[in-house]
PDB file of C-alpha atoms in Angstrom:
ATOM      1  CA  UNK A1323       0.000   0.000   0.000  1.00  0.00           C
ATOM      2  CA  UNK A1324       1.111   3.506  -0.792  1.00  0.00           C
ATOM      3  CA  UNK A1325       1.803   5.463   2.307  1.00  0.00           C
ATOM      4  CA  UNK A1326       2.106   9.214   2.640  1.00  0.00           C
ATOM      5  CA  UNK A1327       2.921  10.438   6.125  1.00  0.00           C
ATOM      6  CA  UNK A1328       2.949  13.939   7.530  1.00  0.00           C
ATOM      7  CA  UNK A1329       5.047  14.916  10.511  1.00  0.00           C
ATOM      8  CA  UNK A1330       2.249  16.279  12.692  1.00  0.00           C
ATOM      9  CA  UNK A1331      -1.529  15.918  12.822  1.00  0.00           C
ATOM     10  CA  UNK A1332      -1.988  19.097  14.863  1.00  0.00           C
ATOM     11  CA  UNK A1333       0.304  22.096  15.255  1.00  0.00           C
ATOM     12  CA  UNK A1334      -0.095  25.389  17.096  1.00  0.00           C
ATOM     13  CA  UNK A1335       2.335  28.210  16.324  1.00  0.00           C
ATOM     14  CA  UNK A1336       2.608  31.891  17.115  1.00  0.00           C
ATOM     15  CA  UNK A1337       2.507  34.701  14.574  1.00  0.00           C
ATOM     16  CA  UNK A1338       5.952  35.328  13.107  1.00  0.00           C
ATOM     17  CA  UNK A1339       7.352  31.865  13.828  1.00  0.00           C
ATOM     18  CA  UNK A1340       9.009  29.818  11.105  1.00  0.00           C
ATOM     19  CA  UNK A1341       7.054  26.615  10.555  1.00  0.00           C
ATOM     20  CA  UNK A1342       8.163  23.396   8.856  1.00  0.00           C
ATOM     21  CA  UNK A1343       5.681  20.801   7.637  1.00  0.00           C
ATOM     22  CA  UNK A1344       7.226  17.523   6.548  1.00  0.00           C
ATOM     23  CA  UNK A1345       5.839  14.930   4.146  1.00  0.00           C
ATOM     24  CA  UNK A1346       7.291  11.526   3.307  1.00  0.00           C
ATOM     25  CA  UNK A1347       6.085   9.000   0.719  1.00  0.00           C
ATOM     26  CA  UNK A1348       7.278   5.424   0.385  1.00  0.00           C
ATOM     27  CA  UNK A1349       6.358   4.594  -3.225  1.00  0.00           C
ATOM     28  CA  UNK A1350       9.181   6.238  -5.164  1.00  0.00           C
ATOM     29  CA  UNK A1351       6.760   8.761  -6.714  1.00  0.00           C
ATOM     30  CA  UNK A1352       8.243  11.536  -8.843  1.00  0.00           C
ATOM     31  CA  UNK A1353       5.555  14.117  -8.101  1.00  0.00           C
ATOM     32  CA  UNK A1354       4.695  15.590  -4.732  1.00  0.00           C
ATOM     33  CA  UNK A1355       2.177  18.300  -3.857  1.00  0.00           C
ATOM     34  CA  UNK A1356       1.219  20.605  -1.021  1.00  0.00           C
ATOM     35  CA  UNK A1357      -2.375  21.816  -0.703  1.00  0.00           C
ATOM     36  CA  UNK A1358      -4.274  23.805   1.836  1.00  0.00           C
ATOM     37  CA  UNK A1359      -7.912  23.040   2.527  1.00  0.00           C
ATOM     38  CA  UNK A1360     -10.337  25.637   3.833  1.00  0.00           C
ATOM     39  CA  UNK A1361     -14.127  25.346   4.252  1.00  0.00           C
ATOM     40  CA  UNK A1362     -15.957  26.335   1.087  1.00  0.00           C
ATOM     41  CA  UNK A1363     -12.745  26.716  -0.906  1.00  0.00           C
ATOM     42  CA  UNK A1364     -11.804  23.092  -1.522  1.00  0.00           C
ATOM     43  CA  UNK A1365      -8.171  22.108  -1.969  1.00  0.00           C
ATOM     44  CA  UNK A1366      -5.861  24.776  -3.337  1.00  0.00           C
ATOM     45  CA  UNK A1367      -2.416  23.931  -4.641  1.00  0.00           C
ATOM     46  CA  UNK A1368       0.442  25.764  -2.940  1.00  0.00           C
ATOM     47  CA  UNK A1369       3.504  24.181  -4.575  1.00  0.00           C
ATOM     48  CA  UNK A1370       4.396  20.985  -6.338  1.00  0.00           C
ATOM     49  CA  UNK A1371       7.604  19.193  -7.240  1.00  0.00           C
ATOM     50  CA  UNK A1372       8.177  16.812 -10.145  1.00  0.00           C
ATOM     51  CA  UNK A1373      11.723  15.829  -9.230  1.00  0.00           C
ATOM     52  CA  UNK A1374      14.382  16.291  -6.588  1.00  0.00           C
ATOM     53  CA  UNK A1375      15.315  19.969  -6.246  1.00  0.00           C
ATOM     54  CA  UNK A1376      12.625  20.910  -8.780  1.00  0.00           C
ATOM     55  CA  UNK A1377       9.577  22.899  -7.762  1.00  0.00           C
ATOM     56  CA  UNK A1378       6.786  24.893  -9.324  1.00  0.00           C
ATOM     57  CA  UNK A1379       4.389  27.394  -7.842  1.00  0.00           C
ATOM     58  CA  UNK A1380       0.782  26.406  -7.545  1.00  0.00           C
ATOM     59  CA  UNK A1381      -2.188  28.720  -7.267  1.00  0.00           C
ATOM     60  CA  UNK A1382      -1.418  30.256  -3.850  1.00  0.00           C
ATOM     61  CA  UNK A1383       2.373  30.233  -3.217  1.00  0.00           C
ATOM     62  CA  UNK A1384       2.599  33.577  -1.420  1.00  0.00           C
ATOM     63  CA  UNK A1385       3.988  33.251   2.094  1.00  0.00           C
ATOM     64  CA  UNK A1386       5.233  29.696   1.499  1.00  0.00           C
ATOM     65  CA  UNK A1387       8.366  28.000   0.242  1.00  0.00           C
ATOM     66  CA  UNK A1388       9.251  24.342  -0.292  1.00  0.00           C
ATOM     67  CA  UNK A1389      12.245  22.061  -0.240  1.00  0.00           C
ATOM     68  CA  UNK A1390      12.824  18.698  -1.899  1.00  0.00           C
ATOM     69  CA  UNK A1391      16.317  17.406  -1.222  1.00  0.00           C
ATOM     70  CA  UNK A1392      15.369  13.714  -1.441  1.00  0.00           C
ATOM     71  CA  UNK A1393      12.823  12.023  -3.666  1.00  0.00           C
ATOM     72  CA  UNK A1394      10.714  10.725  -0.801  1.00  0.00           C
ATOM     73  CA  UNK A1395      10.541  13.948   1.235  1.00  0.00           C
ATOM     74  CA  UNK A1396       8.808  17.250   0.466  1.00  0.00           C
ATOM     75  CA  UNK A1397       8.800  20.051   3.030  1.00  0.00           C
ATOM     76  CA  UNK A1398       6.544  23.092   3.219  1.00  0.00           C
ATOM     77  CA  UNK A1399       7.952  26.132   4.978  1.00  0.00           C
ATOM     78  CA  UNK A1400       6.076  29.105   6.344  1.00  0.00           C
ATOM     79  CA  UNK A1401       8.813  31.717   6.676  1.00  0.00           C
ATOM     80  CA  UNK A1402       6.832  33.924   9.063  1.00  0.00           C
ATOM     81  CA  UNK A1403       3.526  32.407  10.066  1.00  0.00           C
ATOM     82  CA  UNK A1404       0.435  34.603   9.999  1.00  0.00           C
ATOM     83  CA  UNK A1405      -3.082  34.009  11.287  1.00  0.00           C
ATOM     84  CA  UNK A1406      -4.456  33.760   7.743  1.00  0.00           C
ATOM     85  CA  UNK A1407      -2.305  30.657   7.285  1.00  0.00           C
ATOM     86  CA  UNK A1408      -4.390  28.788   9.841  1.00  0.00           C
ATOM     87  CA  UNK A1409      -5.669  25.862   7.796  1.00  0.00           C
ATOM     88  CA  UNK A1410      -5.545  22.138   7.049  1.00  0.00           C
ATOM     89  CA  UNK A1411      -2.443  21.274   5.029  1.00  0.00           C
ATOM     90  CA  UNK A1412      -2.463  18.158   2.858  1.00  0.00           C
ATOM     91  CA  UNK A1413       0.474  16.527   1.141  1.00  0.00           C
ATOM     92  CA  UNK A1414       0.038  14.197  -1.844  1.00  0.00           C
ATOM     93  CA  UNK A1415       2.161  12.248  -4.273  1.00  0.00           C
ATOM     94  CA  UNK A1416       1.797  10.413  -7.563  1.00  0.00           C
ATOM     95  CA  UNK A1417       3.697   9.181 -10.543  1.00  0.00           C
ATOM     96  CA  UNK A1418       2.893  10.660 -13.939  1.00  0.00           C
ATOM     97  CA  UNK A1419      -0.803  11.432 -14.270  1.00  0.00           C
ATOM     98  CA  UNK A1420      -3.603   9.861 -12.340  1.00  0.00           C
ATOM     99  CA  UNK A1421      -4.512   9.189  -8.761  1.00  0.00           C
ATOM    100  CA  UNK A1422      -2.930  11.318  -6.091  1.00  0.00           C
ATOM    101  CA  UNK A1423      -2.243   9.664  -2.748  1.00  0.00           C
ATOM    102  CA  UNK A1424      -2.807  11.898   0.234  1.00  0.00           C
ATOM    103  CA  UNK A1425      -1.434  12.048   3.727  1.00  0.00           C
ATOM    104  CA  UNK A1426      -3.781  12.482   6.707  1.00  0.00           C
ATOM    105  CA  UNK A1427      -3.230  16.225   6.882  1.00  0.00           C
ATOM    106  CA  UNK A1428      -1.783  18.680   9.398  1.00  0.00           C
ATOM    107  CA  UNK A1429      -4.171  21.070  11.066  1.00  0.00           C
ATOM    108  CA  UNK A1430      -2.157  24.223  11.707  1.00  0.00           C
ATOM    109  CA  UNK A1431      -3.367  26.965  14.005  1.00  0.00           C
ATOM    110  CA  UNK A1432      -1.476  30.264  14.091  1.00  0.00           C
ATOM    111  CA  UNK A1433      -2.287  32.452  17.091  1.00  0.00           C
TER     112      UNK A1433
ATOM    113  CA  UNK B 271      -8.384  30.484 -14.575  1.00  0.00           C
ATOM    114  CA  UNK B 272     -10.522  27.376 -14.736  1.00  0.00           C
ATOM    115  CA  UNK B 273     -13.441  27.179 -12.335  1.00  0.00           C
ATOM    116  CA  UNK B 274     -14.705  23.907 -10.947  1.00  0.00           C
ATOM    117  CA  UNK B 275     -17.978  24.074  -9.068  1.00  0.00           C
ATOM    118  CA  UNK B 276     -19.726  21.359  -7.111  1.00  0.00           C
ATOM    119  CA  UNK B 277     -23.348  21.283  -6.044  1.00  0.00           C
ATOM    120  CA  UNK B 278     -24.941  21.064  -3.667  1.00  0.00           C
ATOM    121  CA  UNK B 279     -22.512  22.287  -1.059  1.00  0.00           C
ATOM    122  CA  UNK B 280     -24.228  20.359   1.747  1.00  0.00           C
ATOM    123  CA  UNK B 281     -26.600  17.434   1.725  1.00  0.00           C
ATOM    124  CA  UNK B 282     -28.228  15.750   4.708  1.00  0.00           C
ATOM    125  CA  UNK B 283     -30.349  12.699   3.976  1.00  0.00           C
ATOM    126  CA  UNK B 284     -31.675   9.612   5.682  1.00  0.00           C
ATOM    127  CA  UNK B 285     -30.408   6.102   5.185  1.00  0.00           C
ATOM    128  CA  UNK B 286     -31.929   4.472   2.125  1.00  0.00           C
ATOM    129  CA  UNK B 287     -32.447   7.652   0.102  1.00  0.00           C
ATOM    130  CA  UNK B 288     -30.873   8.272  -3.296  1.00  0.00           C
ATOM    131  CA  UNK B 289     -28.828  11.359  -4.135  1.00  0.00           C
ATOM    132  CA  UNK B 290     -26.881  12.986  -6.936  1.00  0.00           C
ATOM    133  CA  UNK B 291     -24.037  15.463  -6.687  1.00  0.00           C
ATOM    134  CA  UNK B 292     -22.652  17.476  -9.566  1.00  0.00           C
ATOM    135  CA  UNK B 293     -19.330  18.810 -10.749  1.00  0.00           C
ATOM    136  CA  UNK B 294     -19.187  21.503 -13.451  1.00  0.00           C
ATOM    137  CA  UNK B 295     -16.213  23.082 -15.160  1.00  0.00           C
ATOM    138  CA  UNK B 296     -15.871  26.318 -17.089  1.00  0.00           C
ATOM    139  CA  UNK B 297     -13.459  24.573 -19.484  1.00  0.00           C
ATOM    140  CA  UNK B 298     -13.094  21.197 -21.172  1.00  0.00           C
ATOM    141  CA  UNK B 299     -10.938  18.783 -19.226  1.00  0.00           C
ATOM    142  CA  UNK B 300      -9.074  15.639 -20.234  1.00  0.00           C
ATOM    143  CA  UNK B 301      -9.917  13.492 -17.213  1.00  0.00           C
ATOM    144  CA  UNK B 302     -11.846  13.685 -13.972  1.00  0.00           C
ATOM    145  CA  UNK B 303     -11.429  12.006 -10.635  1.00  0.00           C
ATOM    146  CA  UNK B 304     -13.840  11.653  -7.722  1.00  0.00           C
ATOM    147  CA  UNK B 305     -12.457  11.448  -4.170  1.00  0.00           C
ATOM    148  CA  UNK B 306     -14.069  10.921  -0.796  1.00  0.00           C
ATOM    149  CA  UNK B 307     -12.603  12.449   2.339  1.00  0.00           C
ATOM    150  CA  UNK B 308     -13.579  11.287   5.800  1.00  0.00           C
ATOM    151  CA  UNK B 309     -13.067  13.471   8.879  1.00  0.00           C
ATOM    152  CA  UNK B 310      -9.433  13.611   9.977  1.00  0.00           C
ATOM    153  CA  UNK B 311      -8.145  11.904   6.836  1.00  0.00           C
ATOM    154  CA  UNK B 312      -6.888  12.833   3.397  1.00  0.00           C
ATOM    155  CA  UNK B 313      -9.011  12.308   0.270  1.00  0.00           C
ATOM    156  CA  UNK B 314      -9.103   8.813  -1.215  1.00  0.00           C
ATOM    157  CA  UNK B 315      -9.736   8.138  -4.894  1.00  0.00           C
ATOM    158  CA  UNK B 316     -13.077   6.558  -5.830  1.00  0.00           C
ATOM    159  CA  UNK B 317     -12.897   6.575  -9.635  1.00  0.00           C
ATOM    160  CA  UNK B 318     -11.267   8.150 -12.683  1.00  0.00           C
ATOM    161  CA  UNK B 319     -13.245   8.856 -15.857  1.00  0.00           C
ATOM    162  CA  UNK B 320     -11.530   9.767 -19.113  1.00  0.00           C
ATOM    163  CA  UNK B 321     -14.018   9.282 -21.973  1.00  0.00           C
ATOM    164  CA  UNK B 322     -16.871  11.677 -22.757  1.00  0.00           C
ATOM    165  CA  UNK B 323     -20.202   9.991 -21.994  1.00  0.00           C
ATOM    166  CA  UNK B 324     -18.495   7.325 -19.886  1.00  0.00           C
ATOM    167  CA  UNK B 325     -20.457   5.721 -17.045  1.00  0.00           C
ATOM    168  CA  UNK B 326     -18.729   3.786 -14.272  1.00  0.00           C
ATOM    169  CA  UNK B 327     -20.301   1.870 -11.412  1.00  0.00           C
ATOM    170  CA  UNK B 328     -18.746   1.112  -8.054  1.00  0.00           C
ATOM    171  CA  UNK B 329     -21.267  -0.890  -6.016  1.00  0.00           C
ATOM    172  CA  UNK B 330     -24.000   1.655  -5.135  1.00  0.00           C
ATOM    173  CA  UNK B 331     -22.120   4.579  -6.703  1.00  0.00           C
ATOM    174  CA  UNK B 332     -22.619   5.547 -10.367  1.00  0.00           C
ATOM    175  CA  UNK B 333     -20.315   8.086 -11.988  1.00  0.00           C
ATOM    176  CA  UNK B 334     -21.092   9.803 -15.265  1.00  0.00           C
ATOM    177  CA  UNK B 335     -18.818  11.916 -17.425  1.00  0.00           C
ATOM    178  CA  UNK B 336     -20.611  14.462 -19.594  1.00  0.00           C
ATOM    179  CA  UNK B 337     -20.468  14.173 -23.379  1.00  0.00           C
ATOM    180  CA  UNK B 338     -18.980  17.660 -23.665  1.00  0.00           C
ATOM    181  CA  UNK B 339     -16.257  16.796 -21.107  1.00  0.00           C
ATOM    182  CA  UNK B 340     -17.194  19.761 -18.931  1.00  0.00           C
ATOM    183  CA  UNK B 341     -19.291  18.085 -16.255  1.00  0.00           C
ATOM    184  CA  UNK B 342     -19.745  14.967 -14.193  1.00  0.00           C
ATOM    185  CA  UNK B 343     -22.215  13.528 -11.711  1.00  0.00           C
ATOM    186  CA  UNK B 344     -22.059  11.049  -8.859  1.00  0.00           C
ATOM    187  CA  UNK B 345     -25.241   9.175  -7.976  1.00  0.00           C
ATOM    188  CA  UNK B 346     -25.516   7.146  -4.766  1.00  0.00           C
ATOM    189  CA  UNK B 347     -28.322   4.594  -4.476  1.00  0.00           C
ATOM    190  CA  UNK B 348     -29.710   3.652  -1.064  1.00  0.00           C
ATOM    191  CA  UNK B 349     -27.277   5.779   0.910  1.00  0.00           C
ATOM    192  CA  UNK B 350     -25.769   4.360   4.093  1.00  0.00           C
ATOM    193  CA  UNK B 351     -24.188   6.114   7.095  1.00  0.00           C
ATOM    194  CA  UNK B 352     -20.802   4.876   5.845  1.00  0.00           C
ATOM    195  CA  UNK B 353     -21.219   7.124   2.783  1.00  0.00           C
ATOM    196  CA  UNK B 354     -20.921  10.188   5.017  1.00  0.00           C
ATOM    197  CA  UNK B 355     -18.012  12.399   4.012  1.00  0.00           C
ATOM    198  CA  UNK B 356     -16.776  15.150   1.739  1.00  0.00           C
ATOM    199  CA  UNK B 357     -16.985  14.302  -1.962  1.00  0.00           C
ATOM    200  CA  UNK B 358     -14.480  16.097  -4.149  1.00  0.00           C
ATOM    201  CA  UNK B 359     -14.145  16.134  -7.894  1.00  0.00           C
ATOM    202  CA  UNK B 360     -10.778  16.919  -9.436  1.00  0.00           C
ATOM    203  CA  UNK B 361      -9.939  17.551 -13.063  1.00  0.00           C
ATOM    204  CA  UNK B 362      -6.852  17.525 -15.149  1.00  0.00           C
ATOM    205  CA  UNK B 363      -6.941  20.230 -17.783  1.00  0.00           C
ATOM    206  CA  UNK B 364      -5.130  19.719 -21.069  1.00  0.00           C
ATOM    207  CA  UNK B 365      -1.612  21.088 -20.806  1.00  0.00           C
ATOM    208  CA  UNK B 366      -1.398  20.868 -17.021  1.00  0.00           C
ATOM    209  CA  UNK B 367       0.194  17.455 -16.771  1.00  0.00           C
ATOM    210  CA  UNK B 368       0.147  15.979 -13.264  1.00  0.00           C
ATOM    211  CA  UNK B 369      -1.708  18.963 -11.800  1.00  0.00           C
ATOM    212  CA  UNK B 370      -5.266  18.600 -10.592  1.00  0.00           C
ATOM    213  CA  UNK B 371      -7.800  21.329  -9.935  1.00  0.00           C
ATOM    214  CA  UNK B 372     -10.170  20.404  -7.121  1.00  0.00           C
ATOM    215  CA  UNK B 373     -13.772  21.413  -6.726  1.00  0.00           C
ATOM    216  CA  UNK B 374     -15.134  22.978  -3.560  1.00  0.00           C
ATOM    217  CA  UNK B 375     -16.712  19.711  -2.446  1.00  0.00           C
ATOM    218  CA  UNK B 376     -20.105  18.372  -1.382  1.00  0.00           C
ATOM    219  CA  UNK B 377     -20.432  17.487   2.270  1.00  0.00           C
ATOM    220  CA  UNK B 378     -22.808  14.541   2.667  1.00  0.00           C
ATOM    221  CA  UNK B 379     -24.340  13.380   5.926  1.00  0.00           C
ATOM    222  CA  UNK B 380     -26.393  10.200   6.014  1.00  0.00           C
ATOM    223  CA  UNK B 381     -28.366   9.593   9.172  1.00  0.00           C
ATOM    224  CA  UNK B 382     -30.188   6.508  10.450  1.00  0.00           C
TER     225      UNK B 382
END
């Protein structure tokens, strides 16, 4: 079974802190994605990566950066957390086109 | 910017009822996926449809892909409490390889 794991299920941070969200997949997938999910807005793509050290901006990259140093690991970084970044963050991976496999999500609260 | 709208936004029904949810795009897409997300979990794929007019069945769930490749529907027969969840459609637009655009979702609650 494909497994995508995220480092934390719940996280509470203060405004201005630097926040790291980690995602690891065990199926040797080339593509990895970071989304945020907010009520009424669905899933919105923040960044994605199609290879090690390669990244592309999604629809809402402002305030975020990413890092992919190894194929199995994709990190989302909030350089200076703000309250409007309070959200559910979902990581996904796939190979080529087709089904994306999601992690369980990290619910981030910024106070 | 492509828009992907789902309706209804919320649906609360009793066990045994039938229901249909819809997914509509402002642009033609090359393939469409339906996911279900349960509370506290990530979305899980239910089906992928790629051919205009295609109909796929998964037990009590029937998925239809519109002829014009701009819409899709999900019909559930005799809903059960286990069907409760957030139903998301996601489309791949031509030229956006590997990237999916997700709809806003339909939240379904099935009560006894």
